[in-house]
mmCIF file of C-alpha atoms in Angstrom:
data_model
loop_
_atom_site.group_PDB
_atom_site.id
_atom_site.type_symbol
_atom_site.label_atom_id
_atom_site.label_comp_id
_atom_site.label_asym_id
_atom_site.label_seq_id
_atom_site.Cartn_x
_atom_site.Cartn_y
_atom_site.Cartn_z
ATOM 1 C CA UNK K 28 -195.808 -74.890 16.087
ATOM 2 C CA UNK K 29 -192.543 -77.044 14.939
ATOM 3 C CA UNK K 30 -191.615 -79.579 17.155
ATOM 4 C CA UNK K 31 -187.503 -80.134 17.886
ATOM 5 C CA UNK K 32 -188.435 -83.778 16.860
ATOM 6 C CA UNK K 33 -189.472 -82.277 12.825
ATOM 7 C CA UNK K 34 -186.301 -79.890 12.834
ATOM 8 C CA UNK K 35 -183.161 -81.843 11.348
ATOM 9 C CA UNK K 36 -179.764 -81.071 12.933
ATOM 10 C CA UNK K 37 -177.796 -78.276 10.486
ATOM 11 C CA UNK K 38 -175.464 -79.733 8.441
ATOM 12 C CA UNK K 39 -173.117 -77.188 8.596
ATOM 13 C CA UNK K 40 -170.495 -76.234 11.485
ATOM 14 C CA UNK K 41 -169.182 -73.113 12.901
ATOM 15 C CA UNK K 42 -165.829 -74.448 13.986
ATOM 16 C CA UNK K 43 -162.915 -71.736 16.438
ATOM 17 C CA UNK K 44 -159.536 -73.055 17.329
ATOM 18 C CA UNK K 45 -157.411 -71.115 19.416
ATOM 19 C CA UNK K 46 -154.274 -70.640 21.487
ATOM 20 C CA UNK K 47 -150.750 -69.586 21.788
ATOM 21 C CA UNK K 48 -148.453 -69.368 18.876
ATOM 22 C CA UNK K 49 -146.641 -72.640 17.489
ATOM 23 C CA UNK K 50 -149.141 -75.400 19.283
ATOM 24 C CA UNK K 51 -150.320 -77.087 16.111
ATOM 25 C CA UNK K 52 -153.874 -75.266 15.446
ATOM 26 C CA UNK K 53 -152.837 -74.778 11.539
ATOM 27 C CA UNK K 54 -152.103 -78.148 11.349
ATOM 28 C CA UNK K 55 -155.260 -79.419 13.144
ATOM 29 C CA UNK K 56 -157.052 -77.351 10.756
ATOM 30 C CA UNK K 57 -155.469 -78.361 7.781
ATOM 31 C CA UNK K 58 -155.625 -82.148 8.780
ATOM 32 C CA UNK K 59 -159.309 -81.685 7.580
ATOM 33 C CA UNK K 60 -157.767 -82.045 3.795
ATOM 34 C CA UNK K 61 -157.437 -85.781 4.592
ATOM 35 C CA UNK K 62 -161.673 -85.642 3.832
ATOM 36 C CA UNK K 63 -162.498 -82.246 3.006
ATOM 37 C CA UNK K 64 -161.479 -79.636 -0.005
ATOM 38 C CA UNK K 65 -160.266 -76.501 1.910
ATOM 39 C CA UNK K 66 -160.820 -72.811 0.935
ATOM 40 C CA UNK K 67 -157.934 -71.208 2.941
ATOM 41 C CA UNK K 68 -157.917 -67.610 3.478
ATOM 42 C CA UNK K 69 -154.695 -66.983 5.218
ATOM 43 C CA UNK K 70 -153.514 -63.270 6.147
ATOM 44 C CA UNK K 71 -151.025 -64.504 8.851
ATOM 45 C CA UNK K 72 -148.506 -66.196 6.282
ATOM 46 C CA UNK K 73 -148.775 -68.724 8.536
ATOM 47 C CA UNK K 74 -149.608 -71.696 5.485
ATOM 48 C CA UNK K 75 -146.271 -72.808 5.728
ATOM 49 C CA UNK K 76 -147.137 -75.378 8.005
ATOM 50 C CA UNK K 77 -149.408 -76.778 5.456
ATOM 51 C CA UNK K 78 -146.416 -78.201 3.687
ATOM 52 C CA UNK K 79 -146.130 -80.854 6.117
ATOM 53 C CA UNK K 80 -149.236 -82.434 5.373
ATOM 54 C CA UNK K 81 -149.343 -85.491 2.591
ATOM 55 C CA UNK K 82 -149.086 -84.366 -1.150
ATOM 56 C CA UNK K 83 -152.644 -85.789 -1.917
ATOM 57 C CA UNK K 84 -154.039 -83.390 0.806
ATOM 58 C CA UNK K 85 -152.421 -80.288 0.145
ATOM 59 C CA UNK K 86 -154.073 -80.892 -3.259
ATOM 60 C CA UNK K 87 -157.048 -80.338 -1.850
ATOM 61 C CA UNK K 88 -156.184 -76.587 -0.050
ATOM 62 C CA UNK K 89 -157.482 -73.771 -2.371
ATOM 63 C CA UNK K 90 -155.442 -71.275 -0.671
ATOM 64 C CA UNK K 91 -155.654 -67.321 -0.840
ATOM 65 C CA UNK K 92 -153.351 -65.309 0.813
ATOM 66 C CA UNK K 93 -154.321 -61.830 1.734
ATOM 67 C CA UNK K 94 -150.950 -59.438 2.153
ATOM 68 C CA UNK K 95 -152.147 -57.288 5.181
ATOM 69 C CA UNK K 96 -149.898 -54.851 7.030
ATOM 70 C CA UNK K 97 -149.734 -52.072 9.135
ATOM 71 C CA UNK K 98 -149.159 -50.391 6.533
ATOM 72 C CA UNK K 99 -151.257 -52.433 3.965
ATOM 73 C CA UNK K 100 -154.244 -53.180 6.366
ATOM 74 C CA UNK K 101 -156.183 -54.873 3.166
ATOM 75 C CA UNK K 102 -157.585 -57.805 5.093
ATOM 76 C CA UNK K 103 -160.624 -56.548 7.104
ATOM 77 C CA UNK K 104 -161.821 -54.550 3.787
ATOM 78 C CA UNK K 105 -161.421 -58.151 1.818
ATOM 79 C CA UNK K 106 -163.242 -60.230 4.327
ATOM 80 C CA UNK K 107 -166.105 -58.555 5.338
ATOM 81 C CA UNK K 108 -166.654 -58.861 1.376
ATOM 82 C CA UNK K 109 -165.912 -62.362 1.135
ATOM 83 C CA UNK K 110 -167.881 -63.619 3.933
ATOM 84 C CA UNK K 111 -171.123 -61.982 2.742
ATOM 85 C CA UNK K 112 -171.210 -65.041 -0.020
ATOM 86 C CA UNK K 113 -171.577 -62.491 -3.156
ATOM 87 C CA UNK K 114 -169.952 -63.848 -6.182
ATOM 88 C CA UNK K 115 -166.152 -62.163 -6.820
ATOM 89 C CA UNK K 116 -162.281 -62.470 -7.235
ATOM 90 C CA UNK K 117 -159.661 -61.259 -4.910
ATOM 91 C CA UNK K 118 -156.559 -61.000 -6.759
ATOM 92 C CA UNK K 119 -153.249 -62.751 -5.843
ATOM 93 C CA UNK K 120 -151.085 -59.660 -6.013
ATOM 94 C CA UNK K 121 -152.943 -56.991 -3.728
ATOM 95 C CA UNK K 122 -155.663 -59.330 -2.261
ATOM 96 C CA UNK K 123 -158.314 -56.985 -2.652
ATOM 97 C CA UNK K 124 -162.208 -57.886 -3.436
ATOM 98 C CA UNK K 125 -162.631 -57.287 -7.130
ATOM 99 C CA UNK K 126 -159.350 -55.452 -8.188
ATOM 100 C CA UNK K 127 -160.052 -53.491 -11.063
ATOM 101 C CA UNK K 128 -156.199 -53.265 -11.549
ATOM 102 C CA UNK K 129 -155.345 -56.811 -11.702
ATOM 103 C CA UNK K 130 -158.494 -57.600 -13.524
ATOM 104 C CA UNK K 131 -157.921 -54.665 -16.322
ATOM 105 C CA UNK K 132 -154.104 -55.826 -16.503
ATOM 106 C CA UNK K 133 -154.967 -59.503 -16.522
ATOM 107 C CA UNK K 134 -152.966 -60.352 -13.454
ATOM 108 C CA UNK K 135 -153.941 -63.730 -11.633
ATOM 109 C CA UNK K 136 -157.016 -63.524 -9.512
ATOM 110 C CA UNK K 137 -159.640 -66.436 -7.360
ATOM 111 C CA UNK K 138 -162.917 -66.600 -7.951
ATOM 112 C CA UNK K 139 -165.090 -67.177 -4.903
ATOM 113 C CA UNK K 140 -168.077 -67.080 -4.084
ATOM 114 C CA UNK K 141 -168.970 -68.628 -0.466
ATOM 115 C CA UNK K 142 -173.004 -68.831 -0.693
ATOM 116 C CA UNK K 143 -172.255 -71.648 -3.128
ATOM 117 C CA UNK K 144 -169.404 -73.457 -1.341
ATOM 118 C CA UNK K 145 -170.845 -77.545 -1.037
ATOM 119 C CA UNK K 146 -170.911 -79.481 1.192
ATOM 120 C CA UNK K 147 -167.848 -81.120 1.152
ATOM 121 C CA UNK K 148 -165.603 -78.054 1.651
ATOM 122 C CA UNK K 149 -164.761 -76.488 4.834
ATOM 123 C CA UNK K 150 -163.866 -72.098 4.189
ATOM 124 C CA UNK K 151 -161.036 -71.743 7.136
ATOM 125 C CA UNK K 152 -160.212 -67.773 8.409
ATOM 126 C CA UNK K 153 -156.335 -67.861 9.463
ATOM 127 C CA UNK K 154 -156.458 -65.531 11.443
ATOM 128 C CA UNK K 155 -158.963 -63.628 13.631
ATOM 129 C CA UNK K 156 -155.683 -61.898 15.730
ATOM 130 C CA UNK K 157 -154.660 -60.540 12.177
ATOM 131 C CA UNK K 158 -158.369 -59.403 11.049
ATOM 132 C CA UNK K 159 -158.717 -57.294 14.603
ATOM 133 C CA UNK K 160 -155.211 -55.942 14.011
ATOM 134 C CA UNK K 161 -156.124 -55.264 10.340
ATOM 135 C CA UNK K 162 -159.169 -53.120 11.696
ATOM 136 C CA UNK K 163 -157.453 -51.450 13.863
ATOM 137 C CA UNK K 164 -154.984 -49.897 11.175
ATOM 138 C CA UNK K 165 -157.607 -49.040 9.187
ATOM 139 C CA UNK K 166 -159.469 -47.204 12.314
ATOM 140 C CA UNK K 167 -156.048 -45.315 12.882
ATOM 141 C CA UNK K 168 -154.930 -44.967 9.543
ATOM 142 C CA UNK K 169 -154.699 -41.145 9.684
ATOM 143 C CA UNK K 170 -152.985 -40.712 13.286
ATOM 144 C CA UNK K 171 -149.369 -40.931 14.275
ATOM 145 C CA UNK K 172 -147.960 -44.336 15.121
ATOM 146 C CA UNK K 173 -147.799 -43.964 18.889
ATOM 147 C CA UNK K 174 -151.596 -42.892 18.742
ATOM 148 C CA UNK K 175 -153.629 -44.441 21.719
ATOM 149 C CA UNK K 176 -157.081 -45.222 20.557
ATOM 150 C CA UNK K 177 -159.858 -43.958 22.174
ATOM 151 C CA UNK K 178 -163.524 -44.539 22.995
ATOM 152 C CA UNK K 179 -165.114 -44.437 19.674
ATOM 153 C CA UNK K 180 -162.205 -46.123 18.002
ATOM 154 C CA UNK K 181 -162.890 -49.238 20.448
ATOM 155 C CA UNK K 182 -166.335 -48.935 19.531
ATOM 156 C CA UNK K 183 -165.647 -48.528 15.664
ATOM 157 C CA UNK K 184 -163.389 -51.967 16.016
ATOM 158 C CA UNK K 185 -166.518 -53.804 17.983
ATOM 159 C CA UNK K 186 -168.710 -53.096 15.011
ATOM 160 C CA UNK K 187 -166.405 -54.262 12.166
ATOM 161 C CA UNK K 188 -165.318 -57.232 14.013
ATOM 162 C CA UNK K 189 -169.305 -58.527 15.217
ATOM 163 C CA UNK K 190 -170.006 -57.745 11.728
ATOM 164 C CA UNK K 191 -167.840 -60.304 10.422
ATOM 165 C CA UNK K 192 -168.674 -62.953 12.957
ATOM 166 C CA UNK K 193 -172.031 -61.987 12.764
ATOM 167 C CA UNK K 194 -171.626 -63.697 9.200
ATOM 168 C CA UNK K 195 -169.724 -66.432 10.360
ATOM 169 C CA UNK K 196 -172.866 -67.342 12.757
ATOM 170 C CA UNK K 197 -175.412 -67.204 9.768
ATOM 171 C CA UNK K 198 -173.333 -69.026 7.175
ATOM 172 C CA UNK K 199 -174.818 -72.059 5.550
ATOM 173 C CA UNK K 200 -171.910 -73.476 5.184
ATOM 174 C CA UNK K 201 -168.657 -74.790 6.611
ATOM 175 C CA UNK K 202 -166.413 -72.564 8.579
ATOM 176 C CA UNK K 203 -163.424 -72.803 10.944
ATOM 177 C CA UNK K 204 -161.815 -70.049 12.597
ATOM 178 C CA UNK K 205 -157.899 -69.315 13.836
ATOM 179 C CA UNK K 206 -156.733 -67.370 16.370
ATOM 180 C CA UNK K 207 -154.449 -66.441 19.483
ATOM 181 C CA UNK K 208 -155.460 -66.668 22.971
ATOM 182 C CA UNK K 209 -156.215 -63.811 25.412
ATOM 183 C CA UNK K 210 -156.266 -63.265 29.193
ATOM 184 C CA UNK K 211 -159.652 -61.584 30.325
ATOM 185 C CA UNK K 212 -161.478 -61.244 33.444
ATOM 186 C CA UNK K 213 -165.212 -62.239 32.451
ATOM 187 C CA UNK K 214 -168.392 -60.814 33.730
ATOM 188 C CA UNK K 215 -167.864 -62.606 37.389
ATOM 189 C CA UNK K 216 -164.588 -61.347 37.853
ATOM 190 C CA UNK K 217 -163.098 -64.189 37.010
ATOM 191 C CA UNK K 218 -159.956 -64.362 34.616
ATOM 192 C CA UNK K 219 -159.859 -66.358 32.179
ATOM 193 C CA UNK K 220 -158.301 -67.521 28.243
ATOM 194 C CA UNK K 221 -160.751 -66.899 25.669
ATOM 195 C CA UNK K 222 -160.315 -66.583 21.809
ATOM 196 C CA UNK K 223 -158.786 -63.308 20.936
ATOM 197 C CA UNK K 224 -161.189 -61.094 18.176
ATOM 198 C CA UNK K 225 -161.436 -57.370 18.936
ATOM 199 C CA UNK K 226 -161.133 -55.894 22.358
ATOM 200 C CA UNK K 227 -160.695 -57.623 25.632
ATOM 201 C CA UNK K 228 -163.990 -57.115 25.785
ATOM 202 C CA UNK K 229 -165.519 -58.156 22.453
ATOM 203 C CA UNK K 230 -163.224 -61.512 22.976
ATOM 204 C CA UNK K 231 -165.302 -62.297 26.003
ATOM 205 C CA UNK K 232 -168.370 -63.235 23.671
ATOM 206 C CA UNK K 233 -166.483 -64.662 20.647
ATOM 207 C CA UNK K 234 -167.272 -68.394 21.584
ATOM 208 C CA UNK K 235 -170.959 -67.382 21.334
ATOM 209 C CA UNK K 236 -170.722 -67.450 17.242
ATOM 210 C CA UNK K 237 -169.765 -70.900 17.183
ATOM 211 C CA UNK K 238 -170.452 -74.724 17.482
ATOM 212 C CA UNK K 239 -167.541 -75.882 19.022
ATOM 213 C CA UNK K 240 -164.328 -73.938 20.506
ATOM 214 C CA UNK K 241 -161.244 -75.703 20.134
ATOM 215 C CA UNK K 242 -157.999 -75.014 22.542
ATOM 216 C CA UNK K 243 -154.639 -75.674 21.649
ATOM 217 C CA UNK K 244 -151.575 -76.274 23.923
ATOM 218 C CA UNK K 245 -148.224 -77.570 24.732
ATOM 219 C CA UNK K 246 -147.946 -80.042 27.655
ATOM 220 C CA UNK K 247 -145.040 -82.278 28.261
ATOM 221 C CA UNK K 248 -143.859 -81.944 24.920
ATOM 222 C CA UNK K 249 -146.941 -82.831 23.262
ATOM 223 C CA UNK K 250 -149.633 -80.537 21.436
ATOM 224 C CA UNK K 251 -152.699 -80.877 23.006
ATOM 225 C CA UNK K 252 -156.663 -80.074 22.695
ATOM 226 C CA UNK K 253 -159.710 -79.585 24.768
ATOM 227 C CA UNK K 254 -163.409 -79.090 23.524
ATOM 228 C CA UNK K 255 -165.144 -79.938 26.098
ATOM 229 C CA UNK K 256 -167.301 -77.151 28.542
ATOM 230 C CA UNK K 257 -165.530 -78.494 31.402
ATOM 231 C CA UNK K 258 -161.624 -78.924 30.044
ATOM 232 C CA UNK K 259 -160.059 -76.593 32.211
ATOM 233 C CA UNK K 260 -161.706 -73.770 34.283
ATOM 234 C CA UNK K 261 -159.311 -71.109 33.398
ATOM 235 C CA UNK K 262 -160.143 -71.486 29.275
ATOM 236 C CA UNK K 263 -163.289 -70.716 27.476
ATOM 237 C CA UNK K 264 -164.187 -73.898 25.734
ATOM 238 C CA UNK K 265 -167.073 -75.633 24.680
ATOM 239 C CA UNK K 266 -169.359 -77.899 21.970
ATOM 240 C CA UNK K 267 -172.573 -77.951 21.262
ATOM 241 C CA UNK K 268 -172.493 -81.294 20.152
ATOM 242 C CA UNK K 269 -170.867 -82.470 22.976
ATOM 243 C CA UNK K 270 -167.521 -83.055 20.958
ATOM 244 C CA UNK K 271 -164.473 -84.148 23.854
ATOM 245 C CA UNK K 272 -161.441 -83.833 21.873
ATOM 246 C CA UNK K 273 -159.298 -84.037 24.476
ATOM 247 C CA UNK K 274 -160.370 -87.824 25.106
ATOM 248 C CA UNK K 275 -158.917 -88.736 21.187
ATOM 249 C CA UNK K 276 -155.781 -90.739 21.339
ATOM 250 C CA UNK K 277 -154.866 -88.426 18.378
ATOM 251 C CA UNK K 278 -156.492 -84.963 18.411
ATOM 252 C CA UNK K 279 -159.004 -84.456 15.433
ATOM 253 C CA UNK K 280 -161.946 -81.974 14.055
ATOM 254 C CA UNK K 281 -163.341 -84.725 11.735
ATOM 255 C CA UNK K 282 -165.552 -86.253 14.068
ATOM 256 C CA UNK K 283 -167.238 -82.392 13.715
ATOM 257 C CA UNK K 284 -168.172 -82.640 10.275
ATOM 258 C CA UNK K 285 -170.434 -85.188 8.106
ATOM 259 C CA UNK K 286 -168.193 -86.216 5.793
ATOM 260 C CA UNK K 287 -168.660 -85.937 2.190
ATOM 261 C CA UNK K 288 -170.212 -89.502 1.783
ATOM 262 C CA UNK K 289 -172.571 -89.000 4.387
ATOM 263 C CA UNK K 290 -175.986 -87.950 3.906
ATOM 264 C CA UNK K 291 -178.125 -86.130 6.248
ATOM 265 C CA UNK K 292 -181.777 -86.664 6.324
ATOM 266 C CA UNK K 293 -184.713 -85.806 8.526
ATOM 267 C CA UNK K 294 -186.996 -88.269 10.511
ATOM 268 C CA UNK K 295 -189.836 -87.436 8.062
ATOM 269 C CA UNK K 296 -187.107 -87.719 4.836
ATOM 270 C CA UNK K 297 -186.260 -91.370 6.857
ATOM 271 C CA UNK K 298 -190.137 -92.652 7.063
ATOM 272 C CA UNK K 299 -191.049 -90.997 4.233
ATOM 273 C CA UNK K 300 -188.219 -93.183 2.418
ATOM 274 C CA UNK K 301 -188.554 -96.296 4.363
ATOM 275 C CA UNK K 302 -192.209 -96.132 3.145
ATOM 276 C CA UNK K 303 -191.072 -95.830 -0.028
ATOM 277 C CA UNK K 304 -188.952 -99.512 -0.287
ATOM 278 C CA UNK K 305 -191.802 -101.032 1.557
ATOM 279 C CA UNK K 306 -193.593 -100.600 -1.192
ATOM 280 C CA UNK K 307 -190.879 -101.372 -3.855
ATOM 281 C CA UNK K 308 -190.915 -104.511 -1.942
ATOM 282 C CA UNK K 309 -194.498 -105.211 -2.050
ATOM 283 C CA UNK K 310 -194.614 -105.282 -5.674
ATOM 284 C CA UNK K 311 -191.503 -107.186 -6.022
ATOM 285 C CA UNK K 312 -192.587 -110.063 -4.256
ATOM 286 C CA UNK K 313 -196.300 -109.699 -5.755
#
């Protein structure tokens, strides 16, 4: 039997920020550039904001745009590929997973292939809101527009959407999340904000697929963040590390990650090591 003492903490995060539109969670996000390479996979056109940040950051944003509509719902199809980890391109033009078209014609593609990402790059999803509404058009693609969808099209959206999270729980590597905020009344009748990501109902258990939730909002001018279990009653929040980012003087998700010149190790990699100079040691001085 493994004691917690012999396990070393993962390495990796599982990061969600959410809340209403225009309170900074894009930037937040793509503040991490300041230590991290980013893999950006926006279907929200909402990168814009990116622009603000220094020159020598945005340098470090891979970014890969995904053109979904209601029309064009390509984004679920692309990122349930993606986040499997397999090695393949989605092309700039259609942002489809391995475009024949674009790669018979030439036409500018991005290799990616997330198993492999290291471990100083953080893969950011921009945005959950977009991926449900992407699945959604997809579910409905054949019925009118004013179609209301029924019991087995909420259950057909439940599966694709824990599928992708599902994904997003098991990666080994880096991930942060986007997304709106949504009014629910959870299990003990109680309503509440939570992370929007399917139904009402599916966004109940969304925080449960990751390390910290992150909650974005506007008060007294200023854009504001709470990670904490206990930051307000009324919003699903929480870290598993214990992360209070509403106590930062300036609001930040580095203090989540080990940055890139940091290396892990395990008690047994630190004795075994320590052991290891000792011994160096000994024959120096002998």
């Amino acid at each position: 039997m493994t004691q917690l003492t012999q396990v070393a903490p993962s390495a990796t995060q599982r990061v969600l920020v959410f809340g209403p539109p225009k309170v900074g969670k894009t930037e937040l996000v793509g503040n991490l550039a300041e230590k991290f390479n980013l893999i950006w996979f926006d279907c929200d056109q909402g990168f814009s904001t990116l622009f603000k940040l220094p020159p020598e950051w945005q340098a470090r944003i891979d970014l890969i745009t995904i053109p979904d509509s209601r029309v064009y719902p390509i984004c679920i199809e692309t990122w349930l590929k993606v986040i499997r980890g397999d090695a393949g391109t989605v092309c700039d033009k259609h942002g489809k997973w391995n475009c024949q078209l674009c790669i018979k014609d030439g036409s500018p593609v991005n290799h990616v292939e997330l198993s492999k990402t290291p471990a100083d790059t953080i893969v950011v999803f921009d945005s959950l809101t977009q991926l449900t509404n992407s699945a959604i058009a997809n579910i409905t693609r054949s019925q009118p527009d004013d179609y209301k969808m029924e019991r087995d099209d909420w259950g057909n959206l439940k599966i694709l959407i824990e599928k992708f999270l599902s994904q997003v729980q098991a990666a080994r590597y880096n991930i942060v999340c986007i997304t709106h905020e949504e009014e629910v009344e959870m299990v003990d009748g109680a309503s509440k904000l939570v992370a929007s990501s399917g139904s009402s109902r599916s966004s109940r258990n969304t925080a449960k697929y990751f390390d910290h939730v992150v909650y974005g909002q506007i008060v007294n001018g200023k854009h504001k963040f709470g990670s904490s279990t206990a930051y307000k009653a009324s919003v699903v929040t929480g870290s598993r590390s214990g992360l209070e980012i509403e106590k930062k003087e300036t609001p930040s998700l580095l203090d989540i990650f080990t940055t890139p010149d940091t290396v892990s190790i395990s008690n047994e990699q630190r004795e075994t090591l320590i052991a290891a100079l000792e011994t160096v040691k000994k024959e120096i001085q002998s």
